[in-house]
CSV table of C-alpha atoms in Angstrom, one decimal:
chain,number,residue,atom,x,y,z
A,1,MET,CA,-18.6,-34.1,-4.8
A,2,THR,CA,-15.2,-35.0,-4.0
A,3,THR,CA,-12.8,-32.9,-2.2
A,4,ARG,CA,-10.8,-32.7,-5.2
A,5,LEU,CA,-13.7,-31.5,-7.9
A,6,LEU,CA,-14.6,-28.9,-4.9
A,7,GLY,CA,-11.3,-27.4,-5.0
A,8,ALA,CA,-11.2,-27.7,-8.7
A,9,LEU,CA,-14.2,-25.8,-9.0
A,10,LEU,CA,-13.3,-23.1,-6.9
A,11,CYS,CA,-10.2,-22.6,-8.4
A,12,ALA,CA,-12.0,-22.1,-11.9
A,13,LEU,CA,-14.1,-19.8,-10.1
A,14,ALA,CA,-11.3,-17.8,-8.6
A,15,VAL,CA,-9.5,-17.3,-11.8
A,16,PRO,CA,-11.8,-14.8,-13.6
A,17,ALA,CA,-11.8,-12.5,-10.5
A,18,THR,CA,-8.0,-12.7,-10.2
A,19,ALA,CA,-7.5,-12.3,-13.8
A,20,TRP,CA,-10.3,-8.9,-13.7
A,21,ALA,CA,-8.2,-7.6,-10.3
A,22,GLN,CA,-5.1,-7.7,-12.4
A,23,ALA,CA,-6.4,-6.1,-15.4
A,24,TYR,CA,-8.8,-3.4,-13.5
A,25,PRO,CA,-8.9,-1.0,-15.1
A,26,THR,CA,-9.1,-1.6,-18.8
A,27,ARG,CA,-11.0,1.6,-19.6
A,28,ASN,CA,-11.5,5.1,-18.5
A,29,ILE,CA,-12.8,5.7,-14.8
A,30,THR,CA,-15.3,8.6,-14.2
A,31,LEU,CA,-14.6,10.8,-11.1
A,32,VAL,CA,-18.0,12.7,-10.6
A,33,VAL,CA,-18.0,16.1,-8.9
A,34,PRO,CA,-21.0,17.4,-7.1
A,35,PHE,CA,-20.4,21.1,-7.9
A,36,ALA,CA,-19.7,23.1,-10.9
A,37,ALA,CA,-16.2,23.5,-12.5
A,38,GLY,CA,-13.7,25.7,-11.1
A,39,GLY,CA,-14.6,25.1,-7.8
A,40,PRO,CA,-12.7,24.2,-4.9
A,41,THR,CA,-13.5,20.6,-4.8
A,42,ASP,CA,-13.5,20.4,-8.6
A,43,VAL,CA,-10.0,21.9,-8.5
A,44,VAL,CA,-9.1,18.9,-6.1
A,45,ALA,CA,-10.6,16.4,-8.1
A,46,ARG,CA,-9.2,17.3,-11.3
A,47,THR,CA,-5.5,17.6,-9.7
A,48,LEU,CA,-5.6,13.8,-8.5
A,49,ALA,CA,-7.3,12.9,-11.9
A,50,ALA,CA,-4.1,13.7,-13.4
A,51,ALA,CA,-2.0,12.2,-10.8
A,52,MET,CA,-3.7,9.1,-10.6
A,53,ALA,CA,-3.9,8.2,-14.3
A,54,LYS,CA,-0.3,7.8,-14.2
A,55,THR,CA,-0.7,4.7,-11.9
A,56,LEU,CA,-3.7,3.3,-12.9
A,57,GLY,CA,-2.7,3.6,-16.8
A,58,GLN,CA,-6.1,4.6,-17.8
A,59,THR,CA,-7.8,8.6,-17.9
A,60,VAL,CA,-9.5,9.8,-14.8
A,61,VAL,CA,-12.4,11.7,-16.6
A,62,VAL,CA,-13.8,14.2,-14.3
A,63,GLU,CA,-17.6,14.9,-14.5
A,64,ASN,CA,-19.5,17.6,-12.9
A,65,LYS,CA,-22.9,16.8,-12.0
A,66,THR,CA,-24.5,19.8,-10.0
A,67,GLY,CA,-27.3,20.1,-7.6
A,68,ALA,CA,-29.1,19.7,-5.1
A,69,GLY,CA,-26.3,20.5,-2.4
A,70,GLY,CA,-24.6,17.6,-3.8
A,71,THR,CA,-27.1,15.3,-3.3
A,72,LEU,CA,-27.3,14.5,-7.2
A,73,ALA,CA,-24.1,13.3,-7.7
A,74,ALA,CA,-24.1,11.1,-4.4
A,75,ASN,CA,-27.3,9.4,-5.3
A,76,ALA,CA,-26.3,8.9,-9.1
A,77,VAL,CA,-22.9,7.3,-8.3
A,78,ALA,CA,-24.8,5.4,-5.1
A,79,LYS,CA,-27.0,3.8,-7.9
A,80,ALA,CA,-24.2,3.5,-10.7
A,81,ALA,CA,-23.0,-0.1,-11.5
A,82,PRO,CA,-20.5,-1.3,-9.1
A,83,ASP,CA,-17.4,-2.1,-11.3
A,84,GLY,CA,-15.1,0.1,-10.3
A,85,TYR,CA,-15.6,2.8,-13.1
A,86,THR,CA,-17.5,5.4,-11.4
A,87,VAL,CA,-17.0,7.0,-8.3
A,88,LEU,CA,-17.5,9.9,-6.4
A,89,ILE,CA,-15.7,12.6,-4.2
A,90,HIS,CA,-17.4,14.7,-2.1
A,91,HIS,CA,-16.6,17.0,0.8
A,92,ASN,CA,-18.6,17.8,4.0
A,93,GLY,CA,-22.1,17.4,2.2
A,94,MET,CA,-21.8,13.5,2.4
A,95,ALA,CA,-22.1,14.2,6.0
A,96,THR,CA,-24.8,17.0,6.2
A,97,ALA,CA,-27.0,15.5,3.9
A,98,PRO,CA,-28.7,12.9,5.9
A,99,GLY,CA,-29.5,16.1,8.1
A,100,LEU,CA,-30.4,18.5,5.9
A,101,TYR,CA,-32.8,16.4,3.3
A,102,ARG,CA,-35.2,14.1,5.1
A,103,LYS,CA,-36.0,11.8,2.6
A,104,LEU,CA,-32.5,11.5,1.1
A,105,PRO,CA,-32.6,8.8,-1.7
A,106,TYR,CA,-29.2,7.1,-0.4
A,107,ASN,CA,-27.3,6.4,2.8
A,108,PRO,CA,-24.0,7.7,3.0
A,109,LEU,CA,-23.2,4.9,5.7
A,110,THR,CA,-25.1,1.5,3.6
A,111,ASP,CA,-25.1,2.5,0.0
A,112,PHE,CA,-21.3,3.1,-0.6
A,113,GLU,CA,-17.5,1.6,-0.5
A,114,TYR,CA,-15.1,4.0,1.3
A,115,VAL,CA,-11.8,4.5,-0.9
A,116,GLY,CA,-10.1,7.1,1.3
A,117,GLN,CA,-9.8,10.7,2.7
A,118,VAL,CA,-7.8,13.2,0.5
A,119,VAL,CA,-7.4,17.2,1.9
A,120,ASP,CA,-8.7,19.0,4.3
A,121,VAL,CA,-9.1,22.8,3.6
A,122,PRO,CA,-9.3,25.0,6.7
A,123,MET,CA,-12.0,28.0,7.5
A,124,THR,CA,-11.3,31.6,8.0
A,125,LEU,CA,-13.8,33.8,10.0
A,126,LEU,CA,-14.0,36.9,8.4
A,127,GLY,CA,-15.1,40.5,9.0
A,128,ARG,CA,-15.7,43.7,6.3
A,129,LYS,CA,-12.6,45.8,6.2
A,130,ASP,CA,-13.8,48.5,8.7
A,131,LEU,CA,-15.7,46.2,11.3
A,132,PRO,CA,-14.5,47.7,14.8
A,133,PRO,CA,-13.2,44.6,16.6
A,134,ASN,CA,-9.7,43.4,16.1
A,135,ASN,CA,-9.6,40.0,17.3
A,136,GLY,CA,-12.0,37.1,17.9
A,137,ALA,CA,-12.3,37.6,21.4
A,138,ASP,CA,-13.4,40.9,20.8
A,139,LEU,CA,-15.4,40.3,17.8
A,140,VAL,CA,-17.5,37.8,20.3
A,141,SER,CA,-18.2,40.6,22.4
A,142,TYR,CA,-19.2,43.2,19.8
A,143,VAL,CA,-21.4,40.3,18.2
A,144,LYS,CA,-23.6,39.8,21.6
A,145,ALA,CA,-23.9,43.7,21.9
A,146,ASN,CA,-24.7,44.2,18.5
A,147,ALA,CA,-26.5,41.1,16.9
A,148,SER,CA,-29.9,43.1,15.7
A,149,LYS,CA,-27.4,45.4,13.3
A,150,LEU,CA,-25.2,42.4,11.9
A,151,THR,CA,-25.4,39.9,9.0
A,152,LEU,CA,-23.9,36.9,8.5
A,153,ALA,CA,-23.4,36.1,4.9
A,154,HIS,CA,-23.2,32.3,3.8
A,155,ALA,CA,-23.2,30.2,0.4
A,156,GLY,CA,-26.2,28.7,0.6
A,157,LEU,CA,-28.5,26.0,2.4
A,158,GLY,CA,-26.2,23.4,3.5
A,159,ALA,CA,-23.0,25.1,2.3
A,160,VAL,CA,-19.7,24.5,4.7
A,161,SER,CA,-20.1,28.2,5.2
A,162,GLN,CA,-23.8,28.2,6.5
A,163,LEU,CA,-22.7,25.4,9.0
A,164,CYS,CA,-19.6,27.2,9.8
A,165,GLY,CA,-22.0,30.0,10.8
A,166,MET,CA,-24.3,28.1,12.6
A,167,LEU,CA,-21.6,26.8,14.7
A,168,PHE,CA,-20.5,29.9,15.5
A,169,GLN,CA,-23.9,31.3,16.5
A,170,LYS,CA,-24.7,28.3,18.8
A,171,MET,CA,-21.1,28.4,20.6
A,172,ILE,CA,-21.7,32.4,21.5
A,173,GLY,CA,-25.4,32.0,22.2
A,174,THR,CA,-26.2,34.7,19.8
A,175,GLU,CA,-28.2,34.8,16.7
A,176,LEU,CA,-27.3,37.0,13.9
A,177,THR,CA,-29.5,37.9,10.4
A,178,ALA,CA,-28.3,35.2,7.9
A,179,VAL,CA,-27.7,36.6,4.3
A,180,PRO,CA,-27.7,33.8,1.7
A,181,TYR,CA,-26.3,33.7,-1.1
A,182,GLN,CA,-25.8,31.5,-4.6
A,183,GLY,CA,-22.2,30.1,-3.7
A,184,THR,CA,-19.2,31.7,-1.8
A,185,ALA,CA,-18.4,33.9,-4.6
A,186,PRO,CA,-20.8,36.4,-4.5
A,187,ALA,CA,-20.8,36.0,-0.2
A,188,LEU,CA,-17.1,37.2,-0.4
A,189,ASN,CA,-17.8,39.7,-2.9
A,190,ALA,CA,-20.7,41.4,-0.5
A,191,LEU,CA,-18.0,41.3,2.2
A,192,LEU,CA,-15.8,43.2,0.2
A,193,GLY,CA,-18.4,45.4,-0.7
A,194,GLY,CA,-19.3,46.2,2.9
A,195,GLN,CA,-22.8,45.0,1.9
A,196,VAL,CA,-22.6,42.3,5.0
A,197,ASP,CA,-20.7,42.2,8.3
A,198,ILE,CA,-19.2,38.7,8.9
A,199,LEU,CA,-18.4,35.3,6.6
A,200,CYS,CA,-16.9,32.2,7.5
A,201,ASP,CA,-15.3,30.5,4.4
A,202,GLN,CA,-12.2,28.6,3.1
A,203,THR,CA,-8.9,29.6,2.5
A,204,THR,CA,-8.9,28.4,-1.4
A,205,GLN,CA,-11.2,31.6,-1.4
A,206,THR,CA,-9.9,34.0,1.5
A,207,LEU,CA,-5.8,34.0,1.6
A,208,PRO,CA,-5.7,36.3,-1.3
A,209,HIS,CA,-8.0,38.8,0.2
A,210,ILE,CA,-6.3,38.3,3.7
A,211,LYS,CA,-3.0,38.9,2.3
A,212,ALA,CA,-4.1,41.9,0.5
A,213,GLY,CA,-5.9,43.1,3.8
A,214,THR,CA,-9.5,43.8,1.9
A,215,VAL,CA,-11.0,41.7,5.1
A,216,LYS,CA,-10.5,41.7,8.6
A,217,LEU,CA,-9.5,38.3,10.1
A,218,TYR,CA,-10.6,36.9,13.1
A,219,GLY,CA,-9.0,33.7,13.5
A,220,VAL,CA,-9.1,30.0,12.0
A,221,THR,CA,-11.3,27.5,12.4
A,222,THR,CA,-9.4,24.7,13.1
A,223,THR,CA,-7.8,23.5,16.5
A,224,SER,CA,-4.2,23.9,15.2
A,225,ARG,CA,-2.7,26.8,13.0
A,226,ILE,CA,-2.3,26.1,9.7
A,227,ARG,CA,0.8,26.4,7.8
A,228,SER,CA,-0.7,29.3,5.2
A,229,LEU,CA,-1.4,31.5,8.4
A,230,PRO,CA,0.8,30.4,10.9
A,231,ASP,CA,0.7,33.7,12.8
A,232,THR,CA,-3.5,34.0,13.0
A,233,PRO,CA,-4.8,32.1,16.1
A,234,THR,CA,-7.6,29.7,15.6
A,235,LEU,CA,-10.9,30.4,17.5
A,236,ASP,CA,-10.2,27.7,19.9
A,237,GLU,CA,-7.6,29.8,20.8
A,238,GLN,CA,-9.5,32.9,21.4
A,239,GLY,CA,-12.1,30.8,23.8
A,240,LEU,CA,-14.2,29.3,21.4
A,241,LYS,CA,-13.1,25.8,22.8
A,242,GLY,CA,-13.7,22.9,20.5
A,243,PHE,CA,-14.5,25.0,17.3
A,244,GLU,CA,-13.7,23.2,14.6
A,245,VAL,CA,-15.0,23.1,11.2
A,246,LYS,CA,-12.8,22.5,7.7
A,247,VAL,CA,-13.5,21.3,4.0
A,248,TRP,CA,-12.6,17.9,4.1
A,249,HIS,CA,-13.1,15.6,0.8
A,250,GLY,CA,-13.6,11.9,0.8
A,251,ILE,CA,-13.7,9.2,-2.0
A,252,TYR,CA,-16.5,6.4,-2.3
A,253,MET,CA,-17.4,3.7,-5.1
A,254,PRO,CA,-21.0,2.4,-5.2
A,255,LYS,CA,-21.7,-0.6,-2.5
A,256,GLY,CA,-20.7,-3.8,-4.0
A,257,THR,CA,-17.7,-2.6,-6.2
A,258,PRO,CA,-15.2,-5.2,-6.0
A,259,ALA,CA,-12.4,-5.3,-3.3
A,260,ALA,CA,-9.9,-5.5,-5.7
A,261,ALA,CA,-11.1,-2.2,-7.7
A,262,VAL,CA,-11.3,-0.1,-4.3
A,263,ASP,CA,-8.2,-1.4,-3.3
A,264,LYS,CA,-6.6,-0.5,-6.5
A,265,PHE,CA,-8.2,3.0,-6.9
A,266,GLY,CA,-6.9,3.5,-3.2
A,267,SER,CA,-3.4,2.6,-3.7
A,268,ALA,CA,-3.5,5.3,-7.0
A,269,LEU,CA,-5.0,7.7,-4.7
A,270,ARG,CA,-2.2,7.5,-2.1
A,271,ALA,CA,0.4,7.4,-4.7
A,272,ALA,CA,-1.1,10.6,-5.9
A,273,LEU,CA,-0.9,12.3,-2.7
A,274,LYS,CA,2.6,11.7,-2.6
A,275,ASP,CA,3.2,13.3,-5.8
A,276,PRO,CA,5.4,16.5,-5.1
A,277,ALA,CA,3.2,18.6,-7.6
A,278,VAL,CA,0.1,17.6,-5.9
A,279,ALA,CA,1.0,18.5,-2.5
A,280,VAL,CA,2.5,22.1,-4.3
A,281,ARG,CA,-1.0,22.5,-5.6
A,282,PHE,CA,-2.8,21.8,-2.6
A,283,THR,CA,-0.5,24.2,-0.3
A,284,GLU,CA,-1.9,27.1,-2.8
A,285,LEU,CA,-4.9,26.3,-2.1
A,286,GLY,CA,-4.4,26.7,1.9
A,287,GLY,CA,-4.9,23.0,2.3
A,288,ASP,CA,-3.5,20.1,4.2
A,289,ILE,CA,-2.9,16.4,2.7
A,290,VAL,CA,-4.7,14.0,5.4
A,291,ALA,CA,-2.5,11.8,7.5
A,292,ASP,CA,-1.3,8.4,5.9
A,293,GLU,CA,-4.2,6.3,8.1
A,294,LYS,CA,-6.8,8.8,6.7
A,295,GLN,CA,-6.2,8.0,3.5
A,296,THR,CA,-7.7,4.6,3.6
A,297,THR,CA,-11.2,2.9,3.7
A,298,THR,CA,-11.0,2.5,7.7
A,299,GLY,CA,-9.7,6.3,8.1
A,300,LEU,CA,-13.1,7.4,5.8
A,301,LYS,CA,-15.5,5.5,7.6
A,302,THR,CA,-14.5,6.1,11.0
A,303,TRP,CA,-14.5,10.1,10.1
A,304,LEU,CA,-17.8,9.9,8.6
A,305,GLN,CA,-20.2,8.9,11.0
A,306,PRO,CA,-19.1,10.8,13.7
A,307,GLU,CA,-19.4,13.7,11.2
A,308,ILE,CA,-23.1,12.8,10.4
A,309,GLU,CA,-23.9,12.8,14.2
A,310,LYS,CA,-22.3,16.0,14.9
A,311,TRP,CA,-23.7,18.3,12.0
A,312,GLY,CA,-27.2,16.2,12.1
A,313,ALA,CA,-27.6,17.5,15.8
A,314,LEU,CA,-26.5,20.8,14.9
A,315,ILE,CA,-29.2,21.1,11.8
A,316,ARG,CA,-31.9,19.5,13.9
A,317,ALA,CA,-31.8,22.3,16.6
A,318,ALA,CA,-31.8,24.9,14.2
A,319,GLY,CA,-34.3,23.5,12.6
A,320,GLN,CA,-33.3,24.5,8.8
A,321,TYR,CA,-33.7,21.8,6.3
A,322,ALA,CA,-33.4,22.0,2.1
A,323,ASP,CA,-36.5,19.8,1.6
């Protein structure tokens, strides 16, 4: 084959790909949420979907696919056609699933293309309103002295609230009686009712109760103070050095999705995150849009692997598995 013929053949093969890239998307895109409608991740997804549709020129349809701690949705997207029309938004569960599920049917590091990170939502460490300690340092001392009498609520195995509680217990070297609930709402209601003593939960749920004074706030779980609670010290400041737990969100496509689709969807994501209306909505949730460098393929991939290692080690040490 002559050089001219080879060049012509390569050009001919490139035309359909170029045309496809320019045309994408030509129909609705499905954004799969692993959790129920109305929950924090669902709110993030629907806020993004509306904003991204302006850039993409197509509707982004949110589909809630619940069950098994988010693994059903992640597996469905991993197995979906890699054509750019099925997308996953997931939170910390993408990193904790390999530790919690010993027979996970997909690999978060090899079965997806990474689009970018979205928004971080801090956690807050709370006590029932009449719990005696008045700050995080006093809480640690009180917990160590009264561990057998205290209960720690969480939203179920693998929930970020459970992981936050596990980290708290590990860092203070004290084990509490865990009380699992089917979601954050009933866990928070139990705390409000004085049925449990301590809960770690995200600002999306806790801010109204903190402002109303119906719970006792002991600290935020990020390493820097947060805009929605600027006068509240972090747990790190109060002696739990390196304590960091936040609900982070990433967007993924099935492995093999054309780079053009990943790039175009990623561009729409970054445009949405600069939309003032999106920023206001995320601020209302107590969340912070991630830095520009995290809103990229590299930003998400670089973040994910250390998170898998961090939580996998904690889960294995606790010996608590979901299967």
